[in-house]
PDB file of C-alpha atoms in Angstrom:
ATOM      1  CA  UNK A 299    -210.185 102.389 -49.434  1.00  0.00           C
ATOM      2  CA  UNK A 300    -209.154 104.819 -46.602  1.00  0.00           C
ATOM      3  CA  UNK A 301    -204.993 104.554 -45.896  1.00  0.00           C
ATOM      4  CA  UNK A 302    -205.763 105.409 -42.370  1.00  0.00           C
ATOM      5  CA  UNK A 303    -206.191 103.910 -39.091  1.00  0.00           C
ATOM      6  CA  UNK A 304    -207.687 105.829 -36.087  1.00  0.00           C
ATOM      7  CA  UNK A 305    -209.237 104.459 -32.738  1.00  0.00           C
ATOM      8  CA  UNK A 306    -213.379 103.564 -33.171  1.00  0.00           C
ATOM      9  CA  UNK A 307    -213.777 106.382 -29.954  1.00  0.00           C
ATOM     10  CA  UNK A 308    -211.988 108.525 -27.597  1.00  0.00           C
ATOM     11  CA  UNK A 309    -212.998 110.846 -24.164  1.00  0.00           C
ATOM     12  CA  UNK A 310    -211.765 113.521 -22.718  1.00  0.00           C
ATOM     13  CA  UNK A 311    -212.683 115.792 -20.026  1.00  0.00           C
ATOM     14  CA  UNK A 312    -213.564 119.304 -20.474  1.00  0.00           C
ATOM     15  CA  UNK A 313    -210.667 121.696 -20.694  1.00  0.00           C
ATOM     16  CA  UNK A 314    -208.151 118.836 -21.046  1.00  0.00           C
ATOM     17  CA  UNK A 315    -206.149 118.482 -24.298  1.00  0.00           C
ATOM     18  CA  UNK A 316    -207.293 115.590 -26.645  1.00  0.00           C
ATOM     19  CA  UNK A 317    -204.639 113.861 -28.661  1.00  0.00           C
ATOM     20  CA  UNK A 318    -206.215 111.931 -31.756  1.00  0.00           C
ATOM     21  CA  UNK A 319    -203.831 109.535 -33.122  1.00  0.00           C
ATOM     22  CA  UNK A 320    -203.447 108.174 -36.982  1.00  0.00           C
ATOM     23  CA  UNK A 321    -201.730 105.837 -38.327  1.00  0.00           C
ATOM     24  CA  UNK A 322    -200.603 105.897 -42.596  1.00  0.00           C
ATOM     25  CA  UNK A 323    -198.046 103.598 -42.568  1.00  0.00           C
ATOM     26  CA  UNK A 324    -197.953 103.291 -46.345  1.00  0.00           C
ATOM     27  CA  UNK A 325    -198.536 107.032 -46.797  1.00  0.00           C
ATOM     28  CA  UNK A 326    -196.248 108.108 -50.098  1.00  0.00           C
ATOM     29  CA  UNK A 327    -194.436 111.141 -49.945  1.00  0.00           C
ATOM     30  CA  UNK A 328    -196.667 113.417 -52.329  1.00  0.00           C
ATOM     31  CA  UNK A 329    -199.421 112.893 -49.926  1.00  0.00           C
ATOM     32  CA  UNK A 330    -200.017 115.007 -47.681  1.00  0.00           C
ATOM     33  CA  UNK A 331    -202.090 114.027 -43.933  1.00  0.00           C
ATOM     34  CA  UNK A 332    -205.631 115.511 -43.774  1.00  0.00           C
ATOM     35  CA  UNK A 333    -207.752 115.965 -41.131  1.00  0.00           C
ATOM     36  CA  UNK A 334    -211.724 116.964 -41.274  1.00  0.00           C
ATOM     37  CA  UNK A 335    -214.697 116.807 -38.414  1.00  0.00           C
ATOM     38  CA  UNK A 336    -218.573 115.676 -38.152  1.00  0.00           C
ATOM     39  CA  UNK A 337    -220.542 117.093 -35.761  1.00  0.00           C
ATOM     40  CA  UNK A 338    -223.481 115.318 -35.307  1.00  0.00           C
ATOM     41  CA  UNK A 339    -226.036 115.748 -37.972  1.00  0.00           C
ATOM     42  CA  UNK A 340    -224.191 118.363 -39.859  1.00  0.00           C
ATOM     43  CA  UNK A 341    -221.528 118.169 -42.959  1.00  0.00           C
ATOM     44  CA  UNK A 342    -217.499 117.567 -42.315  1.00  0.00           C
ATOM     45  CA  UNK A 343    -215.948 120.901 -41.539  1.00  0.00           C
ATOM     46  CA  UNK A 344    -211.933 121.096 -42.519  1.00  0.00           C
ATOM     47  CA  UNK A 345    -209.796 121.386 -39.906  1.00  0.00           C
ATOM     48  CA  UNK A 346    -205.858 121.393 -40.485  1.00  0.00           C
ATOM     49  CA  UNK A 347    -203.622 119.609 -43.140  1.00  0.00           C
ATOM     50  CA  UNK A 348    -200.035 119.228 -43.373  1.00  0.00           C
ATOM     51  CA  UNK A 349    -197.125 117.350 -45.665  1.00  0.00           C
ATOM     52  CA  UNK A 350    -194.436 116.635 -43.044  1.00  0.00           C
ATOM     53  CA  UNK A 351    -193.903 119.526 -40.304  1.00  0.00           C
ATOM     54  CA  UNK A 352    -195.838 120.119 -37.598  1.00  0.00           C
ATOM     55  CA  UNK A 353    -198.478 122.544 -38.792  1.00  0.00           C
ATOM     56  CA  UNK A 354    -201.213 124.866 -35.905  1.00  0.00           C
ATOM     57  CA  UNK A 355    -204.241 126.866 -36.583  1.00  0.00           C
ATOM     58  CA  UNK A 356    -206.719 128.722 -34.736  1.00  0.00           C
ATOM     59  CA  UNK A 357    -208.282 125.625 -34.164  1.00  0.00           C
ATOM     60  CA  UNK A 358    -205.637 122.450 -33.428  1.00  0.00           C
ATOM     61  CA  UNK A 359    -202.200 120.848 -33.707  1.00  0.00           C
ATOM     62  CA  UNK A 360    -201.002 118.561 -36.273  1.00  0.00           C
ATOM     63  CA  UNK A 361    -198.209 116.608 -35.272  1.00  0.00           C
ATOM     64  CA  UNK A 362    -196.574 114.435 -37.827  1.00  0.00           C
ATOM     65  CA  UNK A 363    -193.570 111.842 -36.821  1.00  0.00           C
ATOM     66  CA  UNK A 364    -190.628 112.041 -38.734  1.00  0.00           C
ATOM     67  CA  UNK A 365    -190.919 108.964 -40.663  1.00  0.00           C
ATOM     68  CA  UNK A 366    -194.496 110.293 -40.967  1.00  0.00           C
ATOM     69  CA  UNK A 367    -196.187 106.979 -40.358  1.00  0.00           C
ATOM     70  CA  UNK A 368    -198.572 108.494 -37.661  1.00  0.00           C
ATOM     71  CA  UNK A 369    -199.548 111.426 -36.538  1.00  0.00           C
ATOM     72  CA  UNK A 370    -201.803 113.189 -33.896  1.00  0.00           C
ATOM     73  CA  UNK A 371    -204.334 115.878 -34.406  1.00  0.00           C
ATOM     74  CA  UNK A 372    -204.501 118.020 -30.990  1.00  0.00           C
ATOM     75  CA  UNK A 373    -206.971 120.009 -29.384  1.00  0.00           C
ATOM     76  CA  UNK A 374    -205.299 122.183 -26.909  1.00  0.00           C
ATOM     77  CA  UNK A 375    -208.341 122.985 -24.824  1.00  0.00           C
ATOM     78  CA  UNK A 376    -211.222 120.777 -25.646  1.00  0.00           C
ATOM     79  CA  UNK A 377    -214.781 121.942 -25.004  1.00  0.00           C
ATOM     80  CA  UNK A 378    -218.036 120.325 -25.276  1.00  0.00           C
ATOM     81  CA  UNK A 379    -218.853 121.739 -28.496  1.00  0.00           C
ATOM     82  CA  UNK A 380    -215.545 119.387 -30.499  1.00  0.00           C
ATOM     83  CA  UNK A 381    -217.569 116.382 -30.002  1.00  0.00           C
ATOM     84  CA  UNK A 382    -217.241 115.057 -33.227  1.00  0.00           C
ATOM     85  CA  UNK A 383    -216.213 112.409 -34.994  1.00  0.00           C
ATOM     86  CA  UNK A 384    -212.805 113.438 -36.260  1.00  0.00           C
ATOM     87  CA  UNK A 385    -211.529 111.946 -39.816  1.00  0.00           C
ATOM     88  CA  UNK A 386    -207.968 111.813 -41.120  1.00  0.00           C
ATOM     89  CA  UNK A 387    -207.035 111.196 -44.784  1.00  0.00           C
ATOM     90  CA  UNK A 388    -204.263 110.756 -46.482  1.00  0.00           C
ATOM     91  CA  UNK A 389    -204.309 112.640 -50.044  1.00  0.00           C
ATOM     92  CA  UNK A 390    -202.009 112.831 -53.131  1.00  0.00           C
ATOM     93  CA  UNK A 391    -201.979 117.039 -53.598  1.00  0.00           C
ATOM     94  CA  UNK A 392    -200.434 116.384 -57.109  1.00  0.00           C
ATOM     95  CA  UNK A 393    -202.970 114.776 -58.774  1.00  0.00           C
ATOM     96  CA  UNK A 394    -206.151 116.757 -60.856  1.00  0.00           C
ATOM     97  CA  UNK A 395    -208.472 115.236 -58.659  1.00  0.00           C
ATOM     98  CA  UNK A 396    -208.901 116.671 -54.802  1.00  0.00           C
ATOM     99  CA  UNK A 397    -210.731 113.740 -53.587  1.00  0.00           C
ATOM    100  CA  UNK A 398    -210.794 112.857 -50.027  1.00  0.00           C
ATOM    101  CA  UNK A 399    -211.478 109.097 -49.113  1.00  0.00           C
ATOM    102  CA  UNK A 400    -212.908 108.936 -45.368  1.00  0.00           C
ATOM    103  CA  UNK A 401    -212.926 106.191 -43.235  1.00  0.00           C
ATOM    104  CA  UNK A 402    -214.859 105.849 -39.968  1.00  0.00           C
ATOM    105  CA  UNK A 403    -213.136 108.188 -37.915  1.00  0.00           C
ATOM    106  CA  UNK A 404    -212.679 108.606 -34.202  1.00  0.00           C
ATOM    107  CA  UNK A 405    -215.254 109.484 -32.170  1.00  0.00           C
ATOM    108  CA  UNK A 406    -214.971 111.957 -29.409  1.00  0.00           C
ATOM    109  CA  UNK A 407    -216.814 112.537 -26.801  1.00  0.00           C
ATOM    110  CA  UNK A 408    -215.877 115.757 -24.347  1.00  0.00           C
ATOM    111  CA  UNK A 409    -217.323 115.126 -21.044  1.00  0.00           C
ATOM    112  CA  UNK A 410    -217.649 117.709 -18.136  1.00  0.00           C
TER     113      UNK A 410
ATOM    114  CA  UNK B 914    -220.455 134.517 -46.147  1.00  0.00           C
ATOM    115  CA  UNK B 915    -223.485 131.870 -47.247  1.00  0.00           C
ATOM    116  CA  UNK B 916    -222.328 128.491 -46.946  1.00  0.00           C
ATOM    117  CA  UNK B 917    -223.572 125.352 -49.206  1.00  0.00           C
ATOM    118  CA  UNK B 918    -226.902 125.219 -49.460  1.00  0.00           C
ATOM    119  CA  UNK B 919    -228.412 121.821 -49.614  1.00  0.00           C
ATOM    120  CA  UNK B 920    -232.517 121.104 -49.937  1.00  0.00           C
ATOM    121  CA  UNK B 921    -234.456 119.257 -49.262  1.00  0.00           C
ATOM    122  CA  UNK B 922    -233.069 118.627 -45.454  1.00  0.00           C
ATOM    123  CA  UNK B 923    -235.426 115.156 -45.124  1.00  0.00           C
ATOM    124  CA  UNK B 924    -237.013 113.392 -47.653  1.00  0.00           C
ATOM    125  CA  UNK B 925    -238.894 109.930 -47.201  1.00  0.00           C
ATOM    126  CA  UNK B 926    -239.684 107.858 -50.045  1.00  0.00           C
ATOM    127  CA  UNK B 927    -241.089 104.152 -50.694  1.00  0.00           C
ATOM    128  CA  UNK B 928    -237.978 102.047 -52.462  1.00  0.00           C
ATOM    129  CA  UNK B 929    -238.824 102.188 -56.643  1.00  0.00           C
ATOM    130  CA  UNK B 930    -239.802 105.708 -56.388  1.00  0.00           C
ATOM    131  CA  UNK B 931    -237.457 108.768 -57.602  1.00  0.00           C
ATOM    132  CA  UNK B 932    -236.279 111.397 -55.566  1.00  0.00           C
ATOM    133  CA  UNK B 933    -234.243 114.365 -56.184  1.00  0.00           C
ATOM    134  CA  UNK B 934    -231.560 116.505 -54.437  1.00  0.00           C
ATOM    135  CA  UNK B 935    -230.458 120.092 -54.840  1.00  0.00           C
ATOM    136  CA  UNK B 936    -227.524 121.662 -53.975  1.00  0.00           C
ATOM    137  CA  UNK B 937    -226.224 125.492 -54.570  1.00  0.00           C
ATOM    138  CA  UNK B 938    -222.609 125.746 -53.741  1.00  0.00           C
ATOM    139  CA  UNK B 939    -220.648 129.235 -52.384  1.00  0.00           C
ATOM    140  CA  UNK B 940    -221.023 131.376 -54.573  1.00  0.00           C
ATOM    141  CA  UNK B 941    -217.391 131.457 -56.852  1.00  0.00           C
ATOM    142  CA  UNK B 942    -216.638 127.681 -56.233  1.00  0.00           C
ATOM    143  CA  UNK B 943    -215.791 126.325 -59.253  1.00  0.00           C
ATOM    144  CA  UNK B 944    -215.975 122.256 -58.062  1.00  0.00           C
ATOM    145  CA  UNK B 945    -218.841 120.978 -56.737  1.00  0.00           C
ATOM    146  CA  UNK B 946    -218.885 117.623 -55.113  1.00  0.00           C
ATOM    147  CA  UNK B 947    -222.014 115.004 -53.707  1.00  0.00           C
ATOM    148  CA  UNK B 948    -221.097 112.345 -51.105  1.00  0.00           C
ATOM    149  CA  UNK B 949    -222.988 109.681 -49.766  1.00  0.00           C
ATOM    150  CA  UNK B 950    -222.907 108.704 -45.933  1.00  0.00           C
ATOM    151  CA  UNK B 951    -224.610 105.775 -44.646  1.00  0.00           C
ATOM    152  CA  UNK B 952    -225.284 105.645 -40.689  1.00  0.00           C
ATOM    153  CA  UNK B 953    -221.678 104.593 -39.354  1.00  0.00           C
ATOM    154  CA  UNK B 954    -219.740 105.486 -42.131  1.00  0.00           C
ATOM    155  CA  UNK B 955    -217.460 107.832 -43.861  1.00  0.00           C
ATOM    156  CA  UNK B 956    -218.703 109.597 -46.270  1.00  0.00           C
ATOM    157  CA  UNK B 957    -218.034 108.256 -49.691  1.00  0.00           C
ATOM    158  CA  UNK B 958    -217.727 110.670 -53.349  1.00  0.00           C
ATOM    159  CA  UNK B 959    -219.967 109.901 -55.669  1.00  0.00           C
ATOM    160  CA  UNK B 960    -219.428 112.542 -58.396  1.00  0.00           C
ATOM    161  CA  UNK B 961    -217.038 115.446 -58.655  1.00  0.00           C
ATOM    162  CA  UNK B 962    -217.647 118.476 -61.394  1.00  0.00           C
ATOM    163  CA  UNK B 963    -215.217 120.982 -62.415  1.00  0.00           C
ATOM    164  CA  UNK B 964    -217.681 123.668 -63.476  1.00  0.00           C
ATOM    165  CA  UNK B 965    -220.282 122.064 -65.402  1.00  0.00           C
ATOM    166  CA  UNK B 966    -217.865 119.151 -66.281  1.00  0.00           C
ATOM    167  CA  UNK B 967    -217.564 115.698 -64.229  1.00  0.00           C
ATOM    168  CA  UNK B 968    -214.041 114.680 -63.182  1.00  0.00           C
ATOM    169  CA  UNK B 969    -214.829 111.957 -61.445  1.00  0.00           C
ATOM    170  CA  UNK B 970    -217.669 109.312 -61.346  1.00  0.00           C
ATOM    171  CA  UNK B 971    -216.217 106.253 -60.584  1.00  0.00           C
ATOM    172  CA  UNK B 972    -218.435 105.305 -57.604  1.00  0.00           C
ATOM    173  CA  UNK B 973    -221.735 106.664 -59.126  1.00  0.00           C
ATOM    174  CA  UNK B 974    -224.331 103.831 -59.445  1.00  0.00           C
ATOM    175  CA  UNK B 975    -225.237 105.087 -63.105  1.00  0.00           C
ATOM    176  CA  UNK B 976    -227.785 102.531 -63.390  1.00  0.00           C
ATOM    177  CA  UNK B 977    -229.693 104.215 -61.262  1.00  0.00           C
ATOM    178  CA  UNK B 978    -227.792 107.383 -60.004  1.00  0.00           C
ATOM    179  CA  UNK B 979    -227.603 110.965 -62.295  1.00  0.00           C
ATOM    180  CA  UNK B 980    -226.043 114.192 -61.314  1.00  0.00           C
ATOM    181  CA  UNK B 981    -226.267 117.757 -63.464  1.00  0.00           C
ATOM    182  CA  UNK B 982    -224.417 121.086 -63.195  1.00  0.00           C
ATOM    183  CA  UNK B 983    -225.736 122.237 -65.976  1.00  0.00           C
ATOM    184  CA  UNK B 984    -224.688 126.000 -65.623  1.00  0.00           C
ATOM    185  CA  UNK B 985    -221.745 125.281 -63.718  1.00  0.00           C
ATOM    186  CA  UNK B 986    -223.511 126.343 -60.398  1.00  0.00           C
ATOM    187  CA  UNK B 987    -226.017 124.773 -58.414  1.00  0.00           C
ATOM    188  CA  UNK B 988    -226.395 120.810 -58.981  1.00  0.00           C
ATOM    189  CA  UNK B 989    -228.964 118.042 -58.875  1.00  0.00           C
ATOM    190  CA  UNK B 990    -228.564 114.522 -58.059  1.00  0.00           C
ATOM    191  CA  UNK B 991    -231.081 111.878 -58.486  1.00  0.00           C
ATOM    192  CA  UNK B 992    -232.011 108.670 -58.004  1.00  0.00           C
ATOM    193  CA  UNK B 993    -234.367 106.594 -59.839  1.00  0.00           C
ATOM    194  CA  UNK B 994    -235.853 104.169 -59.047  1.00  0.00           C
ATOM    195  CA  UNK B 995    -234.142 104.225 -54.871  1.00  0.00           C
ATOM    196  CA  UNK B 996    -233.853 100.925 -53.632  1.00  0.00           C
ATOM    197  CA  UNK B 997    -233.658 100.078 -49.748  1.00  0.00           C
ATOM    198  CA  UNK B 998    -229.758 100.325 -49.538  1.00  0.00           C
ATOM    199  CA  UNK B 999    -230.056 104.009 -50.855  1.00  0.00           C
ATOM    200  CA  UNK B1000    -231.047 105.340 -47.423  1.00  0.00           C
ATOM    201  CA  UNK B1001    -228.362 107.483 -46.334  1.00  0.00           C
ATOM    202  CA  UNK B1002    -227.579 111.602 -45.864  1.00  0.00           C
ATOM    203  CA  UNK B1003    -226.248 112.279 -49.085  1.00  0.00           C
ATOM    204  CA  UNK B1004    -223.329 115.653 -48.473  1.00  0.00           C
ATOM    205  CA  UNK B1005    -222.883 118.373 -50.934  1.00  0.00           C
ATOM    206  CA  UNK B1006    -219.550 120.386 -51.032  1.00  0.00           C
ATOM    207  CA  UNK B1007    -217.674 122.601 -52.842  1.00  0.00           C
ATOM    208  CA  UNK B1008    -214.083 124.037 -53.100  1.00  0.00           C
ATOM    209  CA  UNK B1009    -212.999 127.166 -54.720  1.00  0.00           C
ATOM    210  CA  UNK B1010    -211.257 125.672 -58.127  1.00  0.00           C
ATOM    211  CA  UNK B1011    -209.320 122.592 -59.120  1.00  0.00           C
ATOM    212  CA  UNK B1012    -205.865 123.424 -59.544  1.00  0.00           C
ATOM    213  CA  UNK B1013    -202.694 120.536 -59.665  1.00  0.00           C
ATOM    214  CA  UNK B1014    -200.242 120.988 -56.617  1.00  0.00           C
ATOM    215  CA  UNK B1015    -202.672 123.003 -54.123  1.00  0.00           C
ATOM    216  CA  UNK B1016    -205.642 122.187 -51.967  1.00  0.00           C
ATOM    217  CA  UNK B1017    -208.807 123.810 -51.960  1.00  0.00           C
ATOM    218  CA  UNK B1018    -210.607 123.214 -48.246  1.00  0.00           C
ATOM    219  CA  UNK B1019    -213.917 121.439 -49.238  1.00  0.00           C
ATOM    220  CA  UNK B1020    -216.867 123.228 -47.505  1.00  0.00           C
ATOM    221  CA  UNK B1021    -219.848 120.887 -46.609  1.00  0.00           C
ATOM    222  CA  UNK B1022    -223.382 121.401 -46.656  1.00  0.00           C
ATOM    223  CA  UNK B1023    -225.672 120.106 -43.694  1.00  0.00           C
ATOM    224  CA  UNK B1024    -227.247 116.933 -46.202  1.00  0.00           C
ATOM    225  CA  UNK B1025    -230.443 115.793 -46.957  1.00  0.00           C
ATOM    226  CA  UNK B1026    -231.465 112.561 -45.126  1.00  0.00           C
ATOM    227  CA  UNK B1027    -233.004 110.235 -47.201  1.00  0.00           C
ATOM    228  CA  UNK B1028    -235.083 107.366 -46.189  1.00  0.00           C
ATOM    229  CA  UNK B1029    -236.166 104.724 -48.541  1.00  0.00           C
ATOM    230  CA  UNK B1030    -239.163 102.342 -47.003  1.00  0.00           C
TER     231      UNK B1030
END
């Protein structure tokens, strides 16, 4: 079962930032916060992952809080082409086993 | 680089028939993984192999389910005979090895949509 919680759907205008927020309130502390994207009709695509600083790639933000119960993936400048659904997972990096366990996801739709 | 290369992209079938999937993975990647995704969901693993072993199966139907890697590269999974709930896109990915205390970034194929009538 997924450890996460994420809104069903967000918007956000073109340009804009867009904040998706997670909570993992029973996330342990060898797992590490995951997050992965869908665009439609094509396979998840990795995005950024972190353990308990904030972590930034070429293409988002991870912000985790301090008691790292939640935390918000961000797109600084969104554009049409991150509608997606976006995914978060929690996962153990210690064990053998690098499986990710999805849940539904937040969908977001960039608007003009 | 080539990316995960999944085929067939749509398949139809009638529910007791057998259908077939095949996926070839980057070239290098060591784990190979299939997931199934029904419309709404997440996807869900269904079997992981490390190489031409499987490290995990747990949530394989093996009733009617079956997977192969038998040179440790590309991968078939089948189903036989599909039933009505088995229409879904069914994901390949792979990752470069399986090693304790790292993560290897799963890359994703683009699925093959199966439809079972």
């Amino acid at each position: 079962d997924a450890k996460t919680t994420q809104p069903p759907s967000m918007d956000c205008a073109e340009g804009r930032a867009a904040n998706l927020p997670c909570n993992h309130s029973t996330i342990s502390g060898n797992e590490y916060v995951y997050w992965y994207r869908q665009i439609h009709s094509q396979g998840p695509q990795y995005i950024i992952h972190g353990l308990k600083n904030n972590e930034t790639n070429e293409m988002a933000s991870l912000i985790i809080t301090e008691d790292r119960k939640s935390s918000t993936l961000i797109l600084p400048h969104a554009t049409l082409r991150d509608t997606a659904v976006y995914y978060c997972i929690v996962r153990d990096n210690t064990g053998t086993a690098s499986k990710l366990t999805f849940g539904t996801g937040t969908r977001l739709q960039v608007t003009l | 680089e080539a990316g995960v290369a999944q085929s067939p992209r749509y398949k139809i079938i009638e529910k007791r028939q057998s259908v077939a999937f095949w996926c070839n993975p980057i070239s290098g990647h060591a784990t190979l993984y299939w997931y199934q995704q029904i419309l709404g969901q997440g996807p869900k693993l269904l079997i992981q192999f490390q190489n031409n072993g499987v490290v995990d199966d747990s949530q394989l139907p093996k009733d009617r389910f079956s997977a192969e890697r038998l040179k440790g590269v590309d991968s078939t999974l089948k189903i036989q005979p599909a039933k009505l709930e088995d229409s879904a896109v069914y994901l390949c990915a792979s990752s470069l090895r399986l090693r304790q205390s790292s993560y290897n970034e799963q890359f994703f194929g683009p699925g093959t949509r199966l439809t079972v009538l």
